[in-house]
Short mmCIF file of N, CA and C in Angstrom, two decimals:
data_model
loop_
_atom_site.label_atom_id
_atom_site.label_comp_id
_atom_site.label_asym_id
_atom_site.label_seq_id
_atom_site.Cartn_x
_atom_site.Cartn_y
_atom_site.Cartn_z
N MET J 1 0.83 -1.18 0.00
CA MET J 1 0.00 0.00 0.00
C MET J 1 0.88 1.24 0.00
N VAL J 2 0.47 2.22 -0.75
CA VAL J 2 1.14 3.52 -0.73
C VAL J 2 0.06 4.60 -0.57
N GLN J 3 0.44 5.68 0.08
CA GLN J 3 -0.51 6.76 0.30
C GLN J 3 -0.18 7.95 -0.60
N ASP J 4 -1.20 8.45 -1.28
CA ASP J 4 -1.06 9.65 -2.10
C ASP J 4 -0.94 10.85 -1.16
N THR J 5 0.12 11.63 -1.30
CA THR J 5 0.35 12.75 -0.39
C THR J 5 -0.65 13.88 -0.58
N ALA J 6 -1.27 13.99 -1.75
CA ALA J 6 -2.24 15.06 -2.00
C ALA J 6 -3.63 14.69 -1.50
N THR J 7 -4.10 13.48 -1.85
CA THR J 7 -5.47 13.08 -1.48
C THR J 7 -5.52 12.29 -0.18
N LEU J 8 -4.38 11.76 0.25
CA LEU J 8 -4.26 10.89 1.43
C LEU J 8 -4.94 9.54 1.23
N ASP J 9 -5.37 9.23 0.01
CA ASP J 9 -5.94 7.92 -0.31
C ASP J 9 -4.83 6.88 -0.35
N PHE J 10 -5.20 5.66 -0.01
CA PHE J 10 -4.26 4.55 -0.11
C PHE J 10 -4.54 3.76 -1.37
N SER J 11 -3.51 3.31 -2.04
CA SER J 11 -3.65 2.52 -3.25
C SER J 11 -2.77 1.28 -3.14
N GLY J 12 -3.30 0.17 -3.62
CA GLY J 12 -2.53 -1.06 -3.64
C GLY J 12 -1.48 -1.03 -4.73
N GLN J 13 -0.37 -1.68 -4.50
CA GLN J 13 0.70 -1.77 -5.48
C GLN J 13 0.93 -3.25 -5.78
N HIS J 14 1.00 -3.57 -7.05
CA HIS J 14 1.30 -4.96 -7.44
C HIS J 14 2.81 -5.10 -7.62
N TRP J 15 3.38 -6.05 -6.90
CA TRP J 15 4.82 -6.27 -6.98
C TRP J 15 5.06 -7.59 -7.69
N ALA J 16 5.77 -7.58 -8.76
CA ALA J 16 6.04 -8.78 -9.55
C ALA J 16 7.54 -8.89 -9.80
N PRO J 17 8.28 -9.48 -8.86
CA PRO J 17 9.72 -9.61 -9.06
C PRO J 17 10.02 -10.54 -10.24
N PRO J 18 11.19 -10.39 -10.85
CA PRO J 18 11.53 -11.21 -12.03
C PRO J 18 11.69 -12.70 -11.70
N HIS J 19 12.02 -13.01 -10.44
CA HIS J 19 12.20 -14.41 -10.04
C HIS J 19 11.33 -14.70 -8.82
N ALA J 20 10.66 -15.83 -8.83
CA ALA J 20 9.80 -16.20 -7.71
C ALA J 20 10.64 -16.48 -6.46
N PHE J 21 10.08 -16.17 -5.29
CA PHE J 21 10.77 -16.43 -4.03
C PHE J 21 10.81 -17.93 -3.76
N ASP J 22 11.93 -18.42 -3.30
CA ASP J 22 12.09 -19.84 -2.98
C ASP J 22 11.67 -20.07 -1.53
N TRP J 23 10.53 -20.74 -1.35
CA TRP J 23 9.97 -20.97 0.00
C TRP J 23 10.49 -22.26 0.63
N ARG J 24 11.47 -22.89 0.07
CA ARG J 24 11.95 -24.17 0.59
C ARG J 24 13.06 -23.96 1.61
N ALA J 25 12.73 -23.37 2.73
CA ALA J 25 13.72 -23.12 3.79
C ALA J 25 13.99 -24.43 4.53
N THR J 26 14.82 -25.26 3.98
CA THR J 26 15.05 -26.60 4.53
C THR J 26 15.85 -26.60 5.82
N LYS J 27 16.61 -25.55 6.09
CA LYS J 27 17.44 -25.52 7.29
C LYS J 27 16.73 -24.87 8.48
N PHE J 28 15.56 -24.26 8.26
CA PHE J 28 14.85 -23.59 9.34
C PHE J 28 14.14 -24.59 10.24
N ASP J 29 14.33 -24.46 11.54
CA ASP J 29 13.65 -25.31 12.52
C ASP J 29 13.16 -24.41 13.65
N ILE J 30 11.85 -24.25 13.73
CA ILE J 30 11.25 -23.33 14.71
C ILE J 30 11.61 -23.72 16.14
N ARG J 31 11.83 -25.00 16.41
CA ARG J 31 12.14 -25.47 17.77
C ARG J 31 13.52 -25.02 18.25
N LYS J 32 14.38 -24.64 17.32
CA LYS J 32 15.73 -24.21 17.69
C LYS J 32 15.81 -22.73 18.06
N LEU J 33 14.71 -22.00 17.91
CA LEU J 33 14.72 -20.57 18.22
C LEU J 33 14.83 -20.31 19.73
N ASN J 34 14.33 -21.23 20.55
CA ASN J 34 14.43 -21.13 22.00
C ASN J 34 13.89 -19.79 22.53
N GLU J 35 12.72 -19.42 22.07
CA GLU J 35 12.08 -18.21 22.56
C GLU J 35 10.57 -18.42 22.54
N LEU J 36 9.85 -17.49 23.14
CA LEU J 36 8.40 -17.58 23.21
C LEU J 36 7.79 -17.47 21.81
N LEU J 37 7.02 -18.49 21.43
CA LEU J 37 6.36 -18.51 20.13
C LEU J 37 4.86 -18.68 20.38
N ILE J 38 4.11 -17.62 20.19
CA ILE J 38 2.69 -17.59 20.54
C ILE J 38 1.83 -17.88 19.32
N TYR J 39 0.92 -18.84 19.46
CA TYR J 39 -0.06 -19.14 18.42
C TYR J 39 -1.38 -18.54 18.87
N GLU J 40 -1.87 -17.54 18.15
CA GLU J 40 -3.13 -16.90 18.48
C GLU J 40 -4.25 -17.63 17.77
N CYS J 41 -5.28 -18.02 18.50
CA CYS J 41 -6.36 -18.78 17.88
C CYS J 41 -7.69 -18.50 18.56
N HIS J 42 -8.73 -18.92 17.91
CA HIS J 42 -10.10 -18.79 18.39
C HIS J 42 -10.71 -20.18 18.32
N VAL J 43 -11.24 -20.67 19.41
CA VAL J 43 -11.75 -22.04 19.47
C VAL J 43 -12.80 -22.28 18.38
N GLY J 44 -13.72 -21.37 18.21
CA GLY J 44 -14.80 -21.57 17.23
C GLY J 44 -14.38 -21.43 15.78
N MET J 45 -13.29 -20.69 15.52
CA MET J 45 -12.88 -20.42 14.14
C MET J 45 -11.58 -21.12 13.74
N ALA J 46 -11.03 -21.94 14.60
CA ALA J 46 -9.71 -22.52 14.35
C ALA J 46 -9.70 -23.61 13.28
N GLN J 47 -10.86 -24.12 12.91
CA GLN J 47 -10.90 -25.23 11.98
C GLN J 47 -11.36 -24.78 10.60
N GLU J 48 -11.04 -25.58 9.61
CA GLU J 48 -11.44 -25.27 8.24
C GLU J 48 -12.72 -26.01 7.90
N LYS J 49 -13.79 -25.60 8.54
CA LYS J 49 -15.10 -26.19 8.24
C LYS J 49 -16.13 -25.08 8.29
N GLU J 50 -17.28 -25.32 7.72
CA GLU J 50 -18.30 -24.29 7.63
C GLU J 50 -19.26 -24.33 8.80
N SER J 51 -18.72 -24.40 10.00
CA SER J 51 -19.52 -24.32 11.21
C SER J 51 -18.60 -23.94 12.36
N VAL J 52 -19.19 -23.68 13.50
CA VAL J 52 -18.42 -23.26 14.66
C VAL J 52 -17.75 -24.48 15.29
N GLY J 53 -16.45 -24.41 15.50
CA GLY J 53 -15.72 -25.51 16.11
C GLY J 53 -16.03 -25.63 17.59
N THR J 54 -15.93 -26.83 18.11
CA THR J 54 -16.19 -27.08 19.52
C THR J 54 -14.88 -27.17 20.30
N PHE J 55 -14.98 -27.13 21.62
CA PHE J 55 -13.79 -27.30 22.46
C PHE J 55 -13.18 -28.68 22.26
N ILE J 56 -14.02 -29.70 22.09
CA ILE J 56 -13.51 -31.06 21.88
C ILE J 56 -12.75 -31.13 20.56
N GLU J 57 -13.30 -30.55 19.50
CA GLU J 57 -12.60 -30.54 18.21
C GLU J 57 -11.29 -29.77 18.31
N PHE J 58 -11.32 -28.67 19.05
CA PHE J 58 -10.11 -27.88 19.25
C PHE J 58 -9.04 -28.73 19.94
N THR J 59 -9.46 -29.47 20.96
CA THR J 59 -8.54 -30.35 21.69
C THR J 59 -8.01 -31.47 20.81
N ASP J 60 -8.90 -32.08 20.05
CA ASP J 60 -8.52 -33.24 19.23
C ASP J 60 -7.70 -32.88 17.98
N TYR J 61 -7.99 -31.74 17.36
CA TYR J 61 -7.37 -31.42 16.07
C TYR J 61 -6.40 -30.23 16.10
N ILE J 62 -6.77 -29.19 16.81
CA ILE J 62 -5.98 -27.95 16.74
C ILE J 62 -4.79 -27.97 17.69
N LEU J 63 -4.98 -28.41 18.92
CA LEU J 63 -3.85 -28.45 19.86
C LEU J 63 -2.69 -29.31 19.35
N PRO J 64 -2.94 -30.51 18.80
CA PRO J 64 -1.81 -31.27 18.23
C PRO J 64 -1.14 -30.53 17.07
N TYR J 65 -1.92 -29.84 16.25
CA TYR J 65 -1.36 -29.07 15.14
C TYR J 65 -0.43 -27.98 15.66
N ILE J 66 -0.89 -27.25 16.69
CA ILE J 66 -0.08 -26.17 17.27
C ILE J 66 1.21 -26.72 17.85
N LYS J 67 1.12 -27.82 18.57
CA LYS J 67 2.32 -28.43 19.16
C LYS J 67 3.28 -28.91 18.08
N ASN J 68 2.77 -29.59 17.08
CA ASN J 68 3.62 -30.11 16.00
C ASN J 68 4.26 -28.99 15.18
N ALA J 69 3.61 -27.83 15.14
CA ALA J 69 4.17 -26.69 14.41
C ALA J 69 5.30 -26.03 15.18
N GLY J 70 5.47 -26.38 16.46
CA GLY J 70 6.60 -25.86 17.23
C GLY J 70 6.27 -24.71 18.17
N TYR J 71 5.02 -24.32 18.26
CA TYR J 71 4.66 -23.22 19.17
C TYR J 71 4.72 -23.70 20.61
N ASN J 72 5.03 -22.78 21.54
CA ASN J 72 5.12 -23.15 22.95
C ASN J 72 4.19 -22.32 23.83
N ALA J 73 3.31 -21.53 23.23
CA ALA J 73 2.31 -20.76 23.97
C ALA J 73 1.09 -20.55 23.08
N ILE J 74 -0.07 -20.44 23.71
CA ILE J 74 -1.31 -20.22 22.98
C ILE J 74 -2.00 -18.99 23.55
N GLN J 75 -2.47 -18.13 22.67
CA GLN J 75 -3.31 -17.01 23.07
C GLN J 75 -4.69 -17.28 22.52
N LEU J 76 -5.66 -17.51 23.40
CA LEU J 76 -7.03 -17.75 22.96
C LEU J 76 -7.76 -16.43 22.82
N MET J 77 -8.40 -16.27 21.68
CA MET J 77 -9.21 -15.08 21.44
C MET J 77 -10.53 -15.22 22.18
N ALA J 78 -11.05 -14.13 22.64
CA ALA J 78 -12.34 -13.96 23.33
C ALA J 78 -13.18 -15.22 23.47
N ILE J 79 -13.11 -15.84 24.62
CA ILE J 79 -13.98 -16.97 24.91
C ILE J 79 -15.30 -16.38 25.39
N ALA J 80 -16.12 -16.00 24.44
CA ALA J 80 -17.38 -15.33 24.74
C ALA J 80 -18.33 -15.50 23.56
N GLU J 81 -19.59 -15.20 23.80
CA GLU J 81 -20.60 -15.26 22.75
C GLU J 81 -20.48 -14.02 21.88
N HIS J 82 -20.57 -14.19 20.58
CA HIS J 82 -20.56 -13.04 19.68
C HIS J 82 -21.40 -13.37 18.45
N PRO J 83 -21.99 -12.36 17.83
CA PRO J 83 -22.96 -12.59 16.77
C PRO J 83 -22.36 -12.99 15.43
N TYR J 84 -21.09 -12.72 15.20
CA TYR J 84 -20.49 -12.97 13.89
C TYR J 84 -19.14 -13.64 14.08
N TYR J 85 -19.04 -14.94 13.80
CA TYR J 85 -17.81 -15.67 14.06
C TYR J 85 -16.68 -15.25 13.12
N GLY J 86 -16.99 -14.60 12.03
CA GLY J 86 -15.95 -14.10 11.14
C GLY J 86 -15.12 -12.99 11.78
N SER J 87 -15.62 -12.42 12.88
CA SER J 87 -14.88 -11.35 13.55
C SER J 87 -13.85 -11.91 14.52
N PHE J 88 -13.75 -13.24 14.63
CA PHE J 88 -12.80 -13.90 15.52
C PHE J 88 -12.96 -13.47 16.97
N GLY J 89 -14.16 -13.07 17.36
CA GLY J 89 -14.42 -12.76 18.74
C GLY J 89 -14.17 -11.34 19.16
N TYR J 90 -13.89 -10.45 18.23
CA TYR J 90 -13.67 -9.06 18.60
C TYR J 90 -14.97 -8.34 18.93
N HIS J 91 -16.08 -8.77 18.35
CA HIS J 91 -17.37 -8.12 18.57
C HIS J 91 -18.22 -8.99 19.49
N VAL J 92 -17.89 -8.98 20.76
CA VAL J 92 -18.58 -9.85 21.70
C VAL J 92 -19.90 -9.25 22.14
N THR J 93 -20.86 -10.13 22.49
CA THR J 93 -22.15 -9.68 22.99
C THR J 93 -22.29 -10.00 24.47
N ASN J 94 -21.49 -10.92 24.98
CA ASN J 94 -21.62 -11.31 26.37
C ASN J 94 -20.31 -11.91 26.84
N PHE J 95 -19.67 -11.28 27.78
CA PHE J 95 -18.39 -11.78 28.29
C PHE J 95 -18.56 -12.93 29.25
N PHE J 96 -19.78 -13.33 29.56
CA PHE J 96 -20.00 -14.34 30.59
C PHE J 96 -20.58 -15.64 30.06
N ALA J 97 -20.77 -15.75 28.76
CA ALA J 97 -21.37 -16.96 28.21
C ALA J 97 -20.52 -17.52 27.10
N VAL J 98 -20.15 -18.76 27.24
CA VAL J 98 -19.47 -19.47 26.15
C VAL J 98 -20.56 -19.95 25.21
N SER J 99 -20.29 -19.96 23.92
CA SER J 99 -21.27 -20.39 22.94
C SER J 99 -21.79 -21.78 23.25
N PRO J 100 -23.09 -21.99 23.25
CA PRO J 100 -23.63 -23.32 23.51
C PRO J 100 -23.18 -24.34 22.47
N VAL J 101 -22.92 -23.90 21.23
CA VAL J 101 -22.45 -24.81 20.19
C VAL J 101 -21.04 -25.29 20.52
N SER J 102 -20.18 -24.38 20.99
CA SER J 102 -18.79 -24.74 21.30
C SER J 102 -18.68 -25.63 22.52
N ALA J 103 -19.64 -25.56 23.39
CA ALA J 103 -19.54 -26.28 24.66
C ALA J 103 -20.26 -27.62 24.66
N ARG J 104 -20.80 -28.05 23.52
CA ARG J 104 -21.56 -29.31 23.54
C ARG J 104 -20.64 -30.48 23.88
N PRO J 105 -21.19 -31.49 24.52
CA PRO J 105 -20.35 -32.62 24.96
C PRO J 105 -19.85 -33.46 23.79
N ARG J 106 -18.81 -34.22 24.05
CA ARG J 106 -18.16 -35.04 23.02
C ARG J 106 -19.14 -35.99 22.35
N SER J 107 -20.07 -36.56 23.09
CA SER J 107 -20.99 -37.56 22.54
C SER J 107 -21.91 -37.02 21.46
N SER J 108 -22.10 -35.70 21.39
CA SER J 108 -23.01 -35.15 20.39
C SER J 108 -22.30 -34.69 19.12
N ASN J 109 -20.99 -34.87 19.04
CA ASN J 109 -20.26 -34.48 17.83
C ASN J 109 -20.67 -35.38 16.67
N THR J 110 -20.70 -34.82 15.46
CA THR J 110 -21.17 -35.59 14.31
C THR J 110 -20.17 -35.65 13.18
N TRP J 111 -18.89 -35.69 13.44
CA TRP J 111 -17.92 -35.76 12.35
C TRP J 111 -17.55 -37.18 12.04
#
């Protein structure tokens, strides 16, 4: 993004380098950094499915992913009810209620 100094509008810039970036960092190992590595996540939005994720699904699928990726800390986004899950919990409606969908027991899961 660049800002026009006269209008103060922002405009996108397309960058097309002559050679593609090589993403094959074979020598990089996140576990060797030896520092705090925080994975920020939201229980209801952490999965790639078209519904709200549950705590059980988060435990079964997301926590192992985070650990295997090398992170050593988790920051959970707003554990609260909110009207639009696409906001990742920033627009909460009630700080005292966990979503009833997220809190359903393991026996009622249908995957």
